PDB file of C-alpha atoms in Angstrom:
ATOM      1  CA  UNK J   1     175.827  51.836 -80.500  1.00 49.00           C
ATOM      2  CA  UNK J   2     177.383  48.562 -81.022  1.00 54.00           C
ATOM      3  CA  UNK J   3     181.033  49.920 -81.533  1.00 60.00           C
ATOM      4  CA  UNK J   4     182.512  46.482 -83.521  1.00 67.00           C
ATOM      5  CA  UNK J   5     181.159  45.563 -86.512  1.00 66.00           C
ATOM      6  CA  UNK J   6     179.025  42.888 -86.040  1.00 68.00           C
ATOM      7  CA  UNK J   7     175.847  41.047 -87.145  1.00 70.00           C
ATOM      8  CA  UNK J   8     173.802  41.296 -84.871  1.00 74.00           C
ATOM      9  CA  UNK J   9     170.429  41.061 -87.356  1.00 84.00           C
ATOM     10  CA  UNK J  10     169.445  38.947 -89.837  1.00 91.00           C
ATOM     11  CA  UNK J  11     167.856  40.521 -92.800  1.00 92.00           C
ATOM     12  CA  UNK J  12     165.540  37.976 -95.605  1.00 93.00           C
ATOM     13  CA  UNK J  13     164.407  39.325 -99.045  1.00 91.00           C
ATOM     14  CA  UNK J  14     164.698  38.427-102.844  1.00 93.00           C
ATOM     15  CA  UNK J  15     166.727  39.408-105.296  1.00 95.00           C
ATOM     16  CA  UNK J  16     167.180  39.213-108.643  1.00 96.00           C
ATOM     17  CA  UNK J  17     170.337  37.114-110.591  1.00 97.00           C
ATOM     18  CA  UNK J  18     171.452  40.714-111.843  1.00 97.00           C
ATOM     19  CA  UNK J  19     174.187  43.608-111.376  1.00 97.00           C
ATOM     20  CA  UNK J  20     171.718  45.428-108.454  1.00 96.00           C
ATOM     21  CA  UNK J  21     171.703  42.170-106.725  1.00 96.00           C
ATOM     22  CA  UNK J  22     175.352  41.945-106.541  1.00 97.00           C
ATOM     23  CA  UNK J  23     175.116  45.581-105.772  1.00 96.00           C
ATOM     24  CA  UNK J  24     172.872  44.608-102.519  1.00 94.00           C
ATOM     25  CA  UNK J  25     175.046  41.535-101.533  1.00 95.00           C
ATOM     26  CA  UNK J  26     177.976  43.582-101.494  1.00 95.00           C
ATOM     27  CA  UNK J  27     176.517  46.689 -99.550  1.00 93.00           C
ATOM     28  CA  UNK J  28     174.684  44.277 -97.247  1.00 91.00           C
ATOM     29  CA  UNK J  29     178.344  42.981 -96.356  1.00 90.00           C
ATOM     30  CA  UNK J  30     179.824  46.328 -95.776  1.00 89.00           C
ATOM     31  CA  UNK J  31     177.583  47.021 -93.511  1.00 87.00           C
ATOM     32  CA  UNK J  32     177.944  43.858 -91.895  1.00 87.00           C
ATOM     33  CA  UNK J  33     174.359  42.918 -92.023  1.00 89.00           C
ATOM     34  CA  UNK J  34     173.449  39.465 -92.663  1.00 91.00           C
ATOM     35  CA  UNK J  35     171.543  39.601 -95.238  1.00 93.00           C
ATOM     36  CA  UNK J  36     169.845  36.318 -96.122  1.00 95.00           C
ATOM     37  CA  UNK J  37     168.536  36.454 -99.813  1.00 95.00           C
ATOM     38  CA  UNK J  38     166.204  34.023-102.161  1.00 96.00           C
ATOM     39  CA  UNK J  39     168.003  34.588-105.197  1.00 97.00           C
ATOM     40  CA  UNK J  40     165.718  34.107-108.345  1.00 96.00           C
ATOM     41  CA  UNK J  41     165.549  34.697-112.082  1.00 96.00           C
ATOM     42  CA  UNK J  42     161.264  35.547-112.706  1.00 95.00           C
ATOM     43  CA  UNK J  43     162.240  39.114-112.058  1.00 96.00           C
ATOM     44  CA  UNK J  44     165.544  41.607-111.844  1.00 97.00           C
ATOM     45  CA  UNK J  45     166.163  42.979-108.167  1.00 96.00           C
ATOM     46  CA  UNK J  46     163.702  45.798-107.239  1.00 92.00           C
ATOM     47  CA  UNK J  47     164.373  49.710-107.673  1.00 93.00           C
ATOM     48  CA  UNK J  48     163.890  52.704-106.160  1.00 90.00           C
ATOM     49  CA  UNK J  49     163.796  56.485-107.056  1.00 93.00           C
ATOM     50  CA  UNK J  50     163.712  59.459-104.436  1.00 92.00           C
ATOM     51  CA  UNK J  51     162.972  62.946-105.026  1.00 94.00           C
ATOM     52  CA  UNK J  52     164.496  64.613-101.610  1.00 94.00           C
ATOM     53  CA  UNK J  53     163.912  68.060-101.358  1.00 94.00           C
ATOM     54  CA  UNK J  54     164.586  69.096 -97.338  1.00 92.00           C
ATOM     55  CA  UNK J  55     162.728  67.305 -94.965  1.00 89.00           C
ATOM     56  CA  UNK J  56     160.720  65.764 -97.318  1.00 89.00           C
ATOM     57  CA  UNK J  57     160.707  62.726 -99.506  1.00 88.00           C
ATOM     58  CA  UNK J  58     159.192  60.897-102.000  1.00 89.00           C
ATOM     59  CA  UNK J  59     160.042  56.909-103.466  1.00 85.00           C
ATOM     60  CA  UNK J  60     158.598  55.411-106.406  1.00 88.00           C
ATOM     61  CA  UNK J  61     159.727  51.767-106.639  1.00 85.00           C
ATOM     62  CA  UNK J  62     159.882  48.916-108.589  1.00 88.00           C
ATOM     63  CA  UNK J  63     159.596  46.332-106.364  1.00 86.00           C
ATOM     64  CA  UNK J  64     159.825  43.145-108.956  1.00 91.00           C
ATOM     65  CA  UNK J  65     161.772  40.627-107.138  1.00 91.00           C
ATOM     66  CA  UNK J  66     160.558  41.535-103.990  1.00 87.00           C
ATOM     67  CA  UNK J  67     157.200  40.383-104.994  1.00 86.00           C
ATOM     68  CA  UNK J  68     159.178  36.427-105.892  1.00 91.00           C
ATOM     69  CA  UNK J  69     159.694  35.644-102.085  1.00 90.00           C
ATOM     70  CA  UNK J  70     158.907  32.526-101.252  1.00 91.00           C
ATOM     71  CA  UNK J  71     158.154  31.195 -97.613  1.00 92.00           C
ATOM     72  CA  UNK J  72     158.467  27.205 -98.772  1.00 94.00           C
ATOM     73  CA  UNK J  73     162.166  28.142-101.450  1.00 94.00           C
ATOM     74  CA  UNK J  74     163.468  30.149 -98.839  1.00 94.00           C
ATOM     75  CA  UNK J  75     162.154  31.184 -95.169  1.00 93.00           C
ATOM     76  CA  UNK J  76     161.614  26.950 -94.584  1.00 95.00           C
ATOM     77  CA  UNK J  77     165.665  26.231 -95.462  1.00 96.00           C
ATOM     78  CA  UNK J  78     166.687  24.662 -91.940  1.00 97.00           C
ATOM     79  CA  UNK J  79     169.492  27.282 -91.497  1.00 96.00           C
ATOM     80  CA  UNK J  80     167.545  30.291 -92.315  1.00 95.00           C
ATOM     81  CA  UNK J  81     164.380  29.098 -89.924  1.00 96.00           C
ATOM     82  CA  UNK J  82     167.048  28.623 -86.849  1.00 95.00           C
ATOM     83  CA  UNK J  83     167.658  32.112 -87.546  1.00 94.00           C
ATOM     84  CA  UNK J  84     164.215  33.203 -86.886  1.00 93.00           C
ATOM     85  CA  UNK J  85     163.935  30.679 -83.811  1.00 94.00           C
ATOM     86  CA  UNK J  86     167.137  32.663 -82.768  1.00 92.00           C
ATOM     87  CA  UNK J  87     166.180  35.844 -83.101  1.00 91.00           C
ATOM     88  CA  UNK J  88     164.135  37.991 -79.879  1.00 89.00           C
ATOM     89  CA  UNK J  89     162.827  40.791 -82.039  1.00 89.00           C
ATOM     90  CA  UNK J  90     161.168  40.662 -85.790  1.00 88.00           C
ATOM     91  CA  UNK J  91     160.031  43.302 -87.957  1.00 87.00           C
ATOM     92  CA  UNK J  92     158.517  43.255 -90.717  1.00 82.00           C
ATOM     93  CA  UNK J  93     157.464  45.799 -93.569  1.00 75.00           C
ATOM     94  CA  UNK J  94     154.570  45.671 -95.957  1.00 66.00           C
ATOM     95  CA  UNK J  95     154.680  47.810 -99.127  1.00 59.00           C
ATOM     96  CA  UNK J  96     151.673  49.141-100.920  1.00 54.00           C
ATOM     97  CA  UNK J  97     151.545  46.159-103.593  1.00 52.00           C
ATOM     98  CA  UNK J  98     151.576  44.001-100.754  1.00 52.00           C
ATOM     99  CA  UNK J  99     154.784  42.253-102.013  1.00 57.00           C
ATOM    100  CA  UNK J 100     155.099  40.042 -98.900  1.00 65.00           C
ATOM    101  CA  UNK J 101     154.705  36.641 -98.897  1.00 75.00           C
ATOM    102  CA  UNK J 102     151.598  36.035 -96.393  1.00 76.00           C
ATOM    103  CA  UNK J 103     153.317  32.153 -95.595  1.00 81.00           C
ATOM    104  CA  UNK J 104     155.879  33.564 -94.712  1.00 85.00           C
ATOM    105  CA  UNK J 105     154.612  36.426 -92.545  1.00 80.00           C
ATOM    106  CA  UNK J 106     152.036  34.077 -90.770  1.00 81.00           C
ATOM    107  CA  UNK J 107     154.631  31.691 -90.339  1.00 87.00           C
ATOM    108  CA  UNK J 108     156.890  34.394 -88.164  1.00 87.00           C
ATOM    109  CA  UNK J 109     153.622  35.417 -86.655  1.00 81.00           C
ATOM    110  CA  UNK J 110     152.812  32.096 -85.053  1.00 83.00           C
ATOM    111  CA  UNK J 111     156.428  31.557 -84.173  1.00 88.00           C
ATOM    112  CA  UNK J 112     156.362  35.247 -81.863  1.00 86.00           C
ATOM    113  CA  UNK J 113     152.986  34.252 -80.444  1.00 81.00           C
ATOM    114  CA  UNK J 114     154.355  30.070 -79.257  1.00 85.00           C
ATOM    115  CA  UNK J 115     157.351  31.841 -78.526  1.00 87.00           C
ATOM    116  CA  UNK J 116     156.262  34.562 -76.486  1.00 80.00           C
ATOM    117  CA  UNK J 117     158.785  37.562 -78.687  1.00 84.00           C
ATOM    118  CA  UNK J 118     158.306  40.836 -79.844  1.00 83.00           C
ATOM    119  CA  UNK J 119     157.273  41.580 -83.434  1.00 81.00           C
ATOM    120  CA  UNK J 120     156.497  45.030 -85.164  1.00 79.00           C
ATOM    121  CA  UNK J 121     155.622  45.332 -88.702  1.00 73.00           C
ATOM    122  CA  UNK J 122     154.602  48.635 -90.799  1.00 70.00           C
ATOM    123  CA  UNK J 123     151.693  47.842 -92.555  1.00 64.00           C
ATOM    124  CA  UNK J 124     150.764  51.047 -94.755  1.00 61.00           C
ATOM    125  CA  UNK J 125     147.373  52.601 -94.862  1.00 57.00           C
ATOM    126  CA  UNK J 126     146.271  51.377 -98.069  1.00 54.00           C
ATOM    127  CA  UNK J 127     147.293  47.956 -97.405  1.00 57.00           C
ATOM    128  CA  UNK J 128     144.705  47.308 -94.733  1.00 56.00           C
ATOM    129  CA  UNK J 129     142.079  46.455 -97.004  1.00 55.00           C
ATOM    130  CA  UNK J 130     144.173  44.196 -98.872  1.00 56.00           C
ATOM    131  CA  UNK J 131     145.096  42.668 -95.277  1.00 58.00           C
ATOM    132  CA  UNK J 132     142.451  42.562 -93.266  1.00 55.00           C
ATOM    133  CA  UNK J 133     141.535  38.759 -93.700  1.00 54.00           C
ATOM    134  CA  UNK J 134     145.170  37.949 -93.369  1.00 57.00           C
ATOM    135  CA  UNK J 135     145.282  39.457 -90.359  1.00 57.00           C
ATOM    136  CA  UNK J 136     142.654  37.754 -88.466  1.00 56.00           C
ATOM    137  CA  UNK J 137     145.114  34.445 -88.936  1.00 56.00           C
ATOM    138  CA  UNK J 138     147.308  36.076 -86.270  1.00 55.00           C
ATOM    139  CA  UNK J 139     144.207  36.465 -83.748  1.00 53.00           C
ATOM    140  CA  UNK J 140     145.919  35.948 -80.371  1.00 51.00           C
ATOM    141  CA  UNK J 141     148.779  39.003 -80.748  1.00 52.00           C
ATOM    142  CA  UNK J 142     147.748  42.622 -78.989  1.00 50.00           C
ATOM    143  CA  UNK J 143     147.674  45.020 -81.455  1.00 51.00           C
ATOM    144  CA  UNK J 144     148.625  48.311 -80.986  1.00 49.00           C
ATOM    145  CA  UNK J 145     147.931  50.219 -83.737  1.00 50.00           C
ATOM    146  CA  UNK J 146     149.034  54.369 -83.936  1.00 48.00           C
ATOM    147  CA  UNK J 147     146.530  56.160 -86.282  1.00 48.00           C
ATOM    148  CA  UNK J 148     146.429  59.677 -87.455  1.00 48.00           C
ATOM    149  CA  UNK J 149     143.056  60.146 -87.418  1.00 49.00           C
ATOM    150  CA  UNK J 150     139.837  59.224 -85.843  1.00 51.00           C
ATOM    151  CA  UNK J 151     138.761  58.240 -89.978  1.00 49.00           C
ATOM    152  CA  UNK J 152     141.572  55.607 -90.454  1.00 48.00           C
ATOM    153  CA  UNK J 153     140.729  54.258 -87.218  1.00 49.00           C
ATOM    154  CA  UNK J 154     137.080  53.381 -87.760  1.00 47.00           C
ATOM    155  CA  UNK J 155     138.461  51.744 -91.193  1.00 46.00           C
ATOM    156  CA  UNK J 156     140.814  49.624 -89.489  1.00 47.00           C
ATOM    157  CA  UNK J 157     138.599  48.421 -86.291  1.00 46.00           C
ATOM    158  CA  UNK J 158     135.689  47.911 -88.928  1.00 45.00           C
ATOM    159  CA  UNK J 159     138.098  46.133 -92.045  1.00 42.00           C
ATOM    160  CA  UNK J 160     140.665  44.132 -89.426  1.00 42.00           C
ATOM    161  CA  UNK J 161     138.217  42.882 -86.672  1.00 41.00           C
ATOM    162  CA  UNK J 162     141.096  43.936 -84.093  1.00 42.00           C
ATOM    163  CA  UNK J 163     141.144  44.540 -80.631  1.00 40.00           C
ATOM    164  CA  UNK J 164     142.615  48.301 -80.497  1.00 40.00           C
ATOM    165  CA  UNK J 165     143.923  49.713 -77.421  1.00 40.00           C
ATOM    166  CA  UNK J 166     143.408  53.354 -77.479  1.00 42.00           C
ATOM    167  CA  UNK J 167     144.587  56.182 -75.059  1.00 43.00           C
ATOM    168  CA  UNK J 168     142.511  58.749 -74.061  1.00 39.00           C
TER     169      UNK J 168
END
C-alpha cells in the first residue's frame, strides 16, 4: 500500500541485551518499522513457538522481557512520548499474562481521550478478569466490544462495568 519504504509507525516493546534482541532490531529495520525498544538485562528477549498445520495455529510463548516494560524507563523519554503525541492511531495488545505495563497503557489512554484519536487494543478473553479494574481508569472512551457469545458478554458487562453498544 505504501509503495516506498517508509516508517510510517512507531512500534515500543522490551527486549532483552541478547542475540534475539539483535535478531528483532535488525528485522525491525528491514522492514523499516521503527521500532522503539527498552532494552534491559532482568530477562532475555521473549520467544515464541507455532505449531501451523493449515488454517490453523497455535503459539506458546515466553514472553520474559516483555513483561520488563516500563512506562517511567521508557514510554516517559521526551523523544519517545512526542512520538505518541504524533501519532493519530494506537493499538495496543494484551497477552494472557497480562505483560503490559498498565502506566503505560493508561497513560496512552488518557492521551487518545484529551486528544480526541483513535485507539484499538486486543484484550484476550481471559484477561478481562485480570483487567477489569484497570479498565474503569479509562471511563470516558466508547467501547465497542465484539463477543462471540451471549456468555462472554454477560462476563464482560458484569466484570468491566462498561457501557457496550450492541447490534441487534
Amino acid at each position: 500500500m505504501i509503495q516506498e519504504p517508509h516508517k510510517v509507525g512507531t512500534f515500543f516493546g522490551c527486549i532483552g541485551k541478547d542475540k534475539f534482541g539483535k535478531i528483532l532490531k535488525e528485522k525491525a529495520e528491514e522492514a523499516n518499522v521503527d521500532a522503539r525498544y527498552y532494552e534491559q538485562s532482568e530477562e532475555p528477549t521473549g520467544t515464541c513457538a507455532a505449531c501451523i498445520t493449515g488454517d490453523n495455529r497455535s503459539l506458546i510463548a515466553n514472553l520474559a522481557a516483555a513483561n520488563c516494560y516500563k512506562k517511567e524507563k521508557h514510554l516517559d523519554l521526551e523523544e519517545n512520548w512526542k512520538l505518541v503525541e504524533k501519532a493519530r492511531v494506537y493499538y495496543i495488545a494484551v497477552s494472557r499474562n497480562a505483560s503490559l505495563d498498565t502506566f503505560a497503557f493508561l497513560a496512552v489512554c488518557h492521551h487518545v481521550l484529551q486528544s480526541v484519536k483513535i485507539l484499538f487494543f486486543k484484550l484476550l478473553a481471559v484477561c478481562l478478569f485480570f483487567f477489569s479494574t484497570k479498565l474503569s481508569d479509562c471511563r470516558g472512551f466508547d467501547f465497542f466490544l465484539l463477543m462471540k457469545n451471549k456468555r462472554l458478554f454477560k462476563c464482560v458487562f458484569f466484570y468491566c462495568d462498561l457501557m457496550v453498544e450492541t447490534s441487534s
